[in-house]
PDB file of C-alpha atoms in Angstrom:
ATOM      1  CA  SER V 902       0.000   0.000   0.000  1.00 48.00           C
ATOM      2  CA  SER V 903       2.832   2.314   0.688  1.00 50.00           C
ATOM      3  CA  GLY V 904       4.259   1.495  -2.754  1.00 50.00           C
ATOM      4  CA  ILE V 905       1.039   2.310  -4.430  1.00 51.00           C
ATOM      5  CA  ASN V 906       0.778   5.508  -2.496  1.00 51.00           C
ATOM      6  CA  ALA V 907       4.270   6.415  -3.358  1.00 57.00           C
ATOM      7  CA  GLU V 908       3.659   5.506  -6.970  1.00 61.00           C
ATOM      8  CA  TYR V 909       0.373   7.285  -6.980  1.00 62.00           C
ATOM      9  CA  GLY V 910       2.032  10.270  -5.349  1.00 76.00           C
ATOM     10  CA  GLU V 911       4.858  10.182  -7.851  1.00 85.00           C
ATOM     11  CA  THR V 912       2.480  10.092 -10.812  1.00 87.00           C
ATOM     12  CA  GLU V 913       0.433  12.877  -9.352  1.00 90.00           C
ATOM     13  CA  LYS V 914       3.557  14.851  -8.630  1.00 89.00           C
ATOM     14  CA  HIS V 915       4.818  14.207 -12.140  1.00 91.00           C
ATOM     15  CA  ASP V 916       1.452  15.236 -13.648  1.00 91.00           C
ATOM     16  CA  TYR V 917       1.420  18.264 -11.407  1.00 91.00           C
ATOM     17  CA  GLN V 918       4.947  19.179 -12.543  1.00 93.00           C
ATOM     18  CA  ILE V 919       4.014  18.751 -16.243  1.00 94.00           C
ATOM     19  CA  HIS V 920       0.899  20.781 -15.669  1.00 93.00           C
ATOM     20  CA  ALA V 921       2.935  23.415 -13.787  1.00 91.00           C
ATOM     21  CA  LYS V 922       5.517  23.485 -16.596  1.00 93.00           C
ATOM     22  CA  ASP V 923       2.750  23.809 -19.198  1.00 92.00           C
ATOM     23  CA  SER V 924       1.167  26.579 -17.149  1.00 93.00           C
ATOM     24  CA  LEU V 925       4.543  28.337 -16.779  1.00 93.00           C
ATOM     25  CA  ARG V 926       5.203  27.912 -20.513  1.00 94.00           C
ATOM     26  CA  ALA V 927       1.746  29.350 -21.269  1.00 93.00           C
ATOM     27  CA  ILE V 928       2.384  32.197 -18.831  1.00 93.00           C
ATOM     28  CA  CYS V 929       5.804  32.832 -20.416  1.00 93.00           C
ATOM     29  CA  ILE V 930       4.269  32.742 -23.904  1.00 94.00           C
ATOM     30  CA  GLU V 931       1.501  35.056 -22.724  1.00 92.00           C
ATOM     31  CA  LYS V 932       4.051  37.316 -21.035  1.00 93.00           C
ATOM     32  CA  SER V 933       6.085  37.329 -24.249  1.00 93.00           C
ATOM     33  CA  GLU V 934       2.886  38.160 -26.214  1.00 93.00           C
ATOM     34  CA  VAL V 935       2.045  40.948 -23.770  1.00 93.00           C
ATOM     35  CA  SER V 936       5.638  42.203 -23.941  1.00 93.00           C
ATOM     36  CA  ARG V 937       5.534  42.112 -27.770  1.00 94.00           C
ATOM     37  CA  LYS V 938       2.141  43.877 -27.741  1.00 94.00           C
ATOM     38  CA  CYS V 939       3.564  46.509 -25.344  1.00 93.00           C
ATOM     39  CA  THR V 940       6.525  47.007 -27.685  1.00 94.00           C
ATOM     40  CA  ASP V 941       4.131  47.256 -30.646  1.00 93.00           C
ATOM     41  CA  LEU V 942       2.002  49.752 -28.710  1.00 94.00           C
ATOM     42  CA  GLU V 943       5.097  51.762 -27.778  1.00 95.00           C
ATOM     43  CA  ASN V 944       6.131  51.762 -31.460  1.00 95.00           C
ATOM     44  CA  LEU V 945       2.614  52.809 -32.457  1.00 95.00           C
ATOM     45  CA  LEU V 946       2.658  55.517 -29.781  1.00 95.00           C
ATOM     46  CA  THR V 947       6.030  56.796 -31.040  1.00 95.00           C
ATOM     47  CA  THR V 948       4.757  56.745 -34.636  1.00 96.00           C
ATOM     48  CA  ALA V 949       1.566  58.527 -33.538  1.00 95.00           C
ATOM     49  CA  ARG V 950       3.613  61.164 -31.690  1.00 95.00           C
ATOM     50  CA  ILE V 951       5.794  61.664 -34.792  1.00 96.00           C
ATOM     51  CA  GLU V 952       2.669  61.972 -36.948  1.00 95.00           C
ATOM     52  CA  VAL V 953       1.052  64.366 -34.463  1.00 95.00           C
ATOM     53  CA  SER V 954       4.236  66.445 -34.459  1.00 95.00           C
ATOM     54  CA  HIS V 955       4.295  66.374 -38.277  1.00 95.00           C
ATOM     55  CA  PHE V 956       0.619  67.346 -38.536  1.00 93.00           C
ATOM     56  CA  LYS V 957       1.116  70.072 -35.923  1.00 94.00           C
ATOM     57  CA  SER V 958       4.011  71.388 -38.008  1.00 93.00           C
ATOM     58  CA  LEU V 959       1.819  71.237 -41.143  1.00 92.00           C
ATOM     59  CA  HIS V 960      -1.003  72.940 -39.251  1.00 93.00           C
ATOM     60  CA  ASP V 961       1.321  75.685 -37.999  1.00 91.00           C
ATOM     61  CA  GLY V 962       2.671  76.149 -41.531  1.00 90.00           C
ATOM     62  CA  SER V 963      -0.869  76.257 -42.922  1.00 93.00           C
ATOM     63  CA  GLN V 964      -1.844  78.820 -40.291  1.00 93.00           C
ATOM     64  CA  GLY V 965       1.143  80.953 -41.311  1.00 91.00           C
ATOM     65  CA  GLU V 966       0.198  80.652 -44.979  1.00 93.00           C
ATOM     66  CA  LEU V 967      -3.419  81.392 -44.108  1.00 94.00           C
ATOM     67  CA  LEU V 968      -2.385  84.557 -42.243  1.00 94.00           C
ATOM     68  CA  LYS V 969      -0.220  85.600 -45.207  1.00 95.00           C
ATOM     69  CA  ALA V 970      -3.127  84.943 -47.575  1.00 95.00           C
ATOM     70  CA  GLN V 971      -5.490  86.945 -45.332  1.00 96.00           C
ATOM     71  CA  ASP V 972      -2.991  89.835 -45.251  1.00 96.00           C
ATOM     72  CA  GLU V 973      -2.644  89.658 -49.040  1.00 96.00           C
ATOM     73  CA  ILE V 974      -6.437  89.628 -49.442  1.00 97.00           C
ATOM     74  CA  ARG V 975      -6.749  92.645 -47.094  1.00 97.00           C
ATOM     75  CA  LYS V 976      -4.024  94.448 -49.053  1.00 97.00           C
ATOM     76  CA  LYS V 977      -5.665  93.657 -52.420  1.00 97.00           C
ATOM     77  CA  THR V 978      -9.080  94.630 -51.026  1.00 97.00           C
ATOM     78  CA  THR V 979      -7.674  97.966 -49.827  1.00 97.00           C
ATOM     79  CA  GLU V 980      -6.047  98.545 -53.232  1.00 97.00           C
ATOM     80  CA  LEU V 981      -9.281  97.614 -54.993  1.00 97.00           C
ATOM     81  CA  GLU V 982     -11.307  99.939 -52.762  1.00 96.00           C
ATOM     82  CA  ALA V 983      -8.828 102.756 -53.448  1.00 96.00           C
ATOM     83  CA  LYS V 984      -9.037 102.124 -57.198  1.00 97.00           C
ATOM     84  CA  GLU V 985     -12.828 101.939 -56.981  1.00 96.00           C
ATOM     85  CA  ALA V 986     -12.931 105.274 -55.122  1.00 96.00           C
ATOM     86  CA  GLU V 987     -10.536 106.771 -57.689  1.00 96.00           C
ATOM     87  CA  HIS V 988     -12.699 105.433 -60.529  1.00 97.00           C
ATOM     88  CA  LYS V 989     -15.846 106.784 -58.856  1.00 96.00           C
ATOM     89  CA  LYS V 990     -14.232 110.203 -58.429  1.00 97.00           C
ATOM     90  CA  ALA V 991     -13.010 110.174 -62.048  1.00 96.00           C
ATOM     91  CA  THR V 992     -16.498 109.163 -63.197  1.00 96.00           C
ATOM     92  CA  GLU V 993     -18.082 111.951 -61.142  1.00 96.00           C
ATOM     93  CA  THR V 994     -15.561 114.447 -62.534  1.00 96.00           C
ATOM     94  CA  ALA V 995     -16.211 113.218 -66.071  1.00 96.00           C
ATOM     95  CA  ASP V 996     -19.972 113.426 -65.491  1.00 96.00           C
ATOM     96  CA  THR V 997     -19.618 116.977 -64.129  1.00 96.00           C
ATOM     97  CA  GLU V 998     -17.392 117.999 -67.051  1.00 96.00           C
ATOM     98  CA  HIS V 999     -19.784 116.329 -69.495  1.00 97.00           C
ATOM     99  CA  ALA V1000     -22.760 118.153 -67.969  1.00 96.00           C
ATOM    100  CA  ALA V1001     -20.860 121.479 -68.141  1.00 96.00           C
ATOM    101  CA  ALA V1002     -19.843 120.788 -71.747  1.00 96.00           C
ATOM    102  CA  MET V1003     -23.423 119.874 -72.662  1.00 97.00           C
ATOM    103  CA  ALA V1004     -24.677 123.073 -71.003  1.00 96.00           C
ATOM    104  CA  THR V1005     -22.105 125.062 -73.023  1.00 96.00           C
ATOM    105  CA  VAL V1006     -23.072 123.241 -76.224  1.00 97.00           C
ATOM    106  CA  ASN V1007     -26.786 123.806 -75.554  1.00 96.00           C
ATOM    107  CA  SER V1008     -26.147 127.470 -74.774  1.00 96.00           C
ATOM    108  CA  SER V1009     -24.090 127.820 -77.965  1.00 96.00           C
ATOM    109  CA  LEU V1010     -26.824 126.041 -79.910  1.00 96.00           C
ATOM    110  CA  GLU V1011     -29.453 128.425 -78.550  1.00 96.00           C
ATOM    111  CA  GLU V1012     -27.187 131.372 -79.405  1.00 96.00           C
ATOM    112  CA  LEU V1013     -26.726 130.000 -82.931  1.00 96.00           C
ATOM    113  CA  LYS V1014     -30.477 129.509 -83.323  1.00 96.00           C
ATOM    114  CA  LYS V1015     -31.059 133.082 -82.160  1.00 95.00           C
ATOM    115  CA  ASN V1016     -28.357 134.385 -84.515  1.00 95.00           C
ATOM    116  CA  ASN V1017     -29.787 132.304 -87.352  1.00 95.00           C
ATOM    117  CA  ALA V1018     -33.260 133.738 -86.725  1.00 95.00           C
ATOM    118  CA  GLU V1019     -31.825 137.295 -86.688  1.00 95.00           C
ATOM    119  CA  LEU V1020     -29.891 136.621 -89.905  1.00 95.00           C
ATOM    120  CA  LEU V1021     -33.031 135.211 -91.513  1.00 95.00           C
ATOM    121  CA  GLU V1022     -34.947 138.369 -90.505  1.00 96.00           C
ATOM    122  CA  GLN V1023     -32.127 140.551 -91.872  1.00 96.00           C
ATOM    123  CA  ARG V1024     -32.054 138.524 -95.096  1.00 95.00           C
ATOM    124  CA  LEU V1025     -35.800 138.893 -95.551  1.00 96.00           C
ATOM    125  CA  ALA V1026     -35.538 142.636 -94.843  1.00 95.00           C
ATOM    126  CA  LEU V1027     -32.679 142.974 -97.355  1.00 96.00           C
ATOM    127  CA  GLU V1028     -34.595 140.972 -99.968  1.00 95.00           C
ATOM    128  CA  LYS V1029     -37.604 143.272 -99.425  1.00 96.00           C
ATOM    129  CA  GLN V1030     -35.323 146.328 -99.745  1.00 96.00           C
ATOM    130  CA  LEU V1031     -33.854 144.845-102.956  1.00 95.00           C
ATOM    131  CA  ASP V1032     -37.346 144.204-104.286  1.00 94.00           C
ATOM    132  CA  ASP V1033     -38.358 147.795-103.369  1.00 94.00           C
ATOM    133  CA  ILE V1034     -35.205 149.149-105.038  1.00 95.00           C
ATOM    134  CA  ALA V1035     -35.871 147.012-108.124  1.00 93.00           C
ATOM    135  CA  ILE V1036     -39.433 148.327-108.315  1.00 95.00           C
ATOM    136  CA  SER V1037     -38.163 151.857-107.805  1.00 93.00           C
ATOM    137  CA  HIS V1038     -35.542 151.380-110.564  1.00 94.00           C
ATOM    138  CA  GLU V1039     -38.173 149.935-112.854  1.00 94.00           C
ATOM    139  CA  LYS V1040     -40.302 153.022-112.262  1.00 94.00           C
ATOM    140  CA  GLN V1041     -37.287 155.296-112.819  1.00 94.00           C
ATOM    141  CA  ILE V1042     -36.401 153.386-116.005  1.00 93.00           C
ATOM    142  CA  GLU V1043     -39.975 153.682-117.204  1.00 93.00           C
ATOM    143  CA  THR V1044     -39.929 157.370-116.304  1.00 94.00           C
ATOM    144  CA  LEU V1045     -36.611 157.848-118.111  1.00 93.00           C
ATOM    145  CA  GLN V1046     -37.847 155.908-121.110  1.00 93.00           C
ATOM    146  CA  SER V1047     -40.953 158.075-121.177  1.00 93.00           C
ATOM    147  CA  SER V1048     -38.698 161.148-120.888  1.00 92.00           C
ATOM    148  CA  VAL V1049     -36.473 159.823-123.680  1.00 93.00           C
ATOM    149  CA  GLU V1050     -39.525 159.180-125.844  1.00 92.00           C
ATOM    150  CA  ALA V1051     -40.812 162.641-125.056  1.00 90.00           C
ATOM    151  CA  LEU V1052     -37.408 164.128-125.836  1.00 90.00           C
ATOM    152  CA  LYS V1053     -37.218 162.160-129.082  1.00 90.00           C
ATOM    153  CA  LEU V1054     -40.648 163.440-129.978  1.00 90.00           C
ATOM    154  CA  ASP V1055     -39.607 166.975-129.023  1.00 88.00           C
ATOM    155  CA  LEU V1056     -36.414 166.567-131.006  1.00 88.00           C
ATOM    156  CA  SER V1057     -38.319 165.254-133.978  1.00 89.00           C
ATOM    157  CA  THR V1058     -40.754 168.110-133.690  1.00 89.00           C
ATOM    158  CA  ALA V1059     -37.873 170.591-133.363  1.00 87.00           C
ATOM    159  CA  GLU V1060     -36.178 169.131-136.415  1.00 87.00           C
ATOM    160  CA  ASP V1061     -39.427 169.344-138.342  1.00 87.00           C
ATOM    161  CA  LYS V1062     -39.736 172.974-137.290  1.00 87.00           C
ATOM    162  CA  LYS V1063     -36.156 173.565-138.203  1.00 84.00           C
ATOM    163  CA  LYS V1064     -36.765 172.079-141.649  1.00 84.00           C
ATOM    164  CA  GLU V1065     -39.846 174.208-142.067  1.00 84.00           C
ATOM    165  CA  LEU V1066     -37.934 177.220-141.053  1.00 83.00           C
ATOM    166  CA  ARG V1067     -35.203 176.503-143.504  1.00 82.00           C
ATOM    167  CA  GLN V1068     -37.541 176.126-146.285  1.00 72.00           C
TER     168      GLN V1068
END
């Protein structure tokens, strides 16, 4: 009985040792897995930190570029507003000058119309005077022709008298 116990105890001890070794091996494998996973996580964390640093650098650079772009837009907007104000002023000046020029042209046109009307009146008056003078000359010519005819008649009568007297 003591041999069986000893044998049974030895087998149990041996099984226990194999089981303990298997458990230790599993624990070691698990510890190795955990250690490898920790190393992988540390590597991932380092990579993530590098990427975060890189993206932060990109973000900071983008912010700088954005600020430069905003300054450039403000500058261009200010220039555009100045040019727009200059254009508006030039347009207002041109409109004022155009209005003044049109007023001068309209005034000159009215003056020309008035002068044209006066010249037309003067022309009509001169044409009437010429017509009156022509009528007067016609009457004078008729009067002179009548006088010439009368003188010719007188002369003819005088010559007839002269011939009678000579005879």
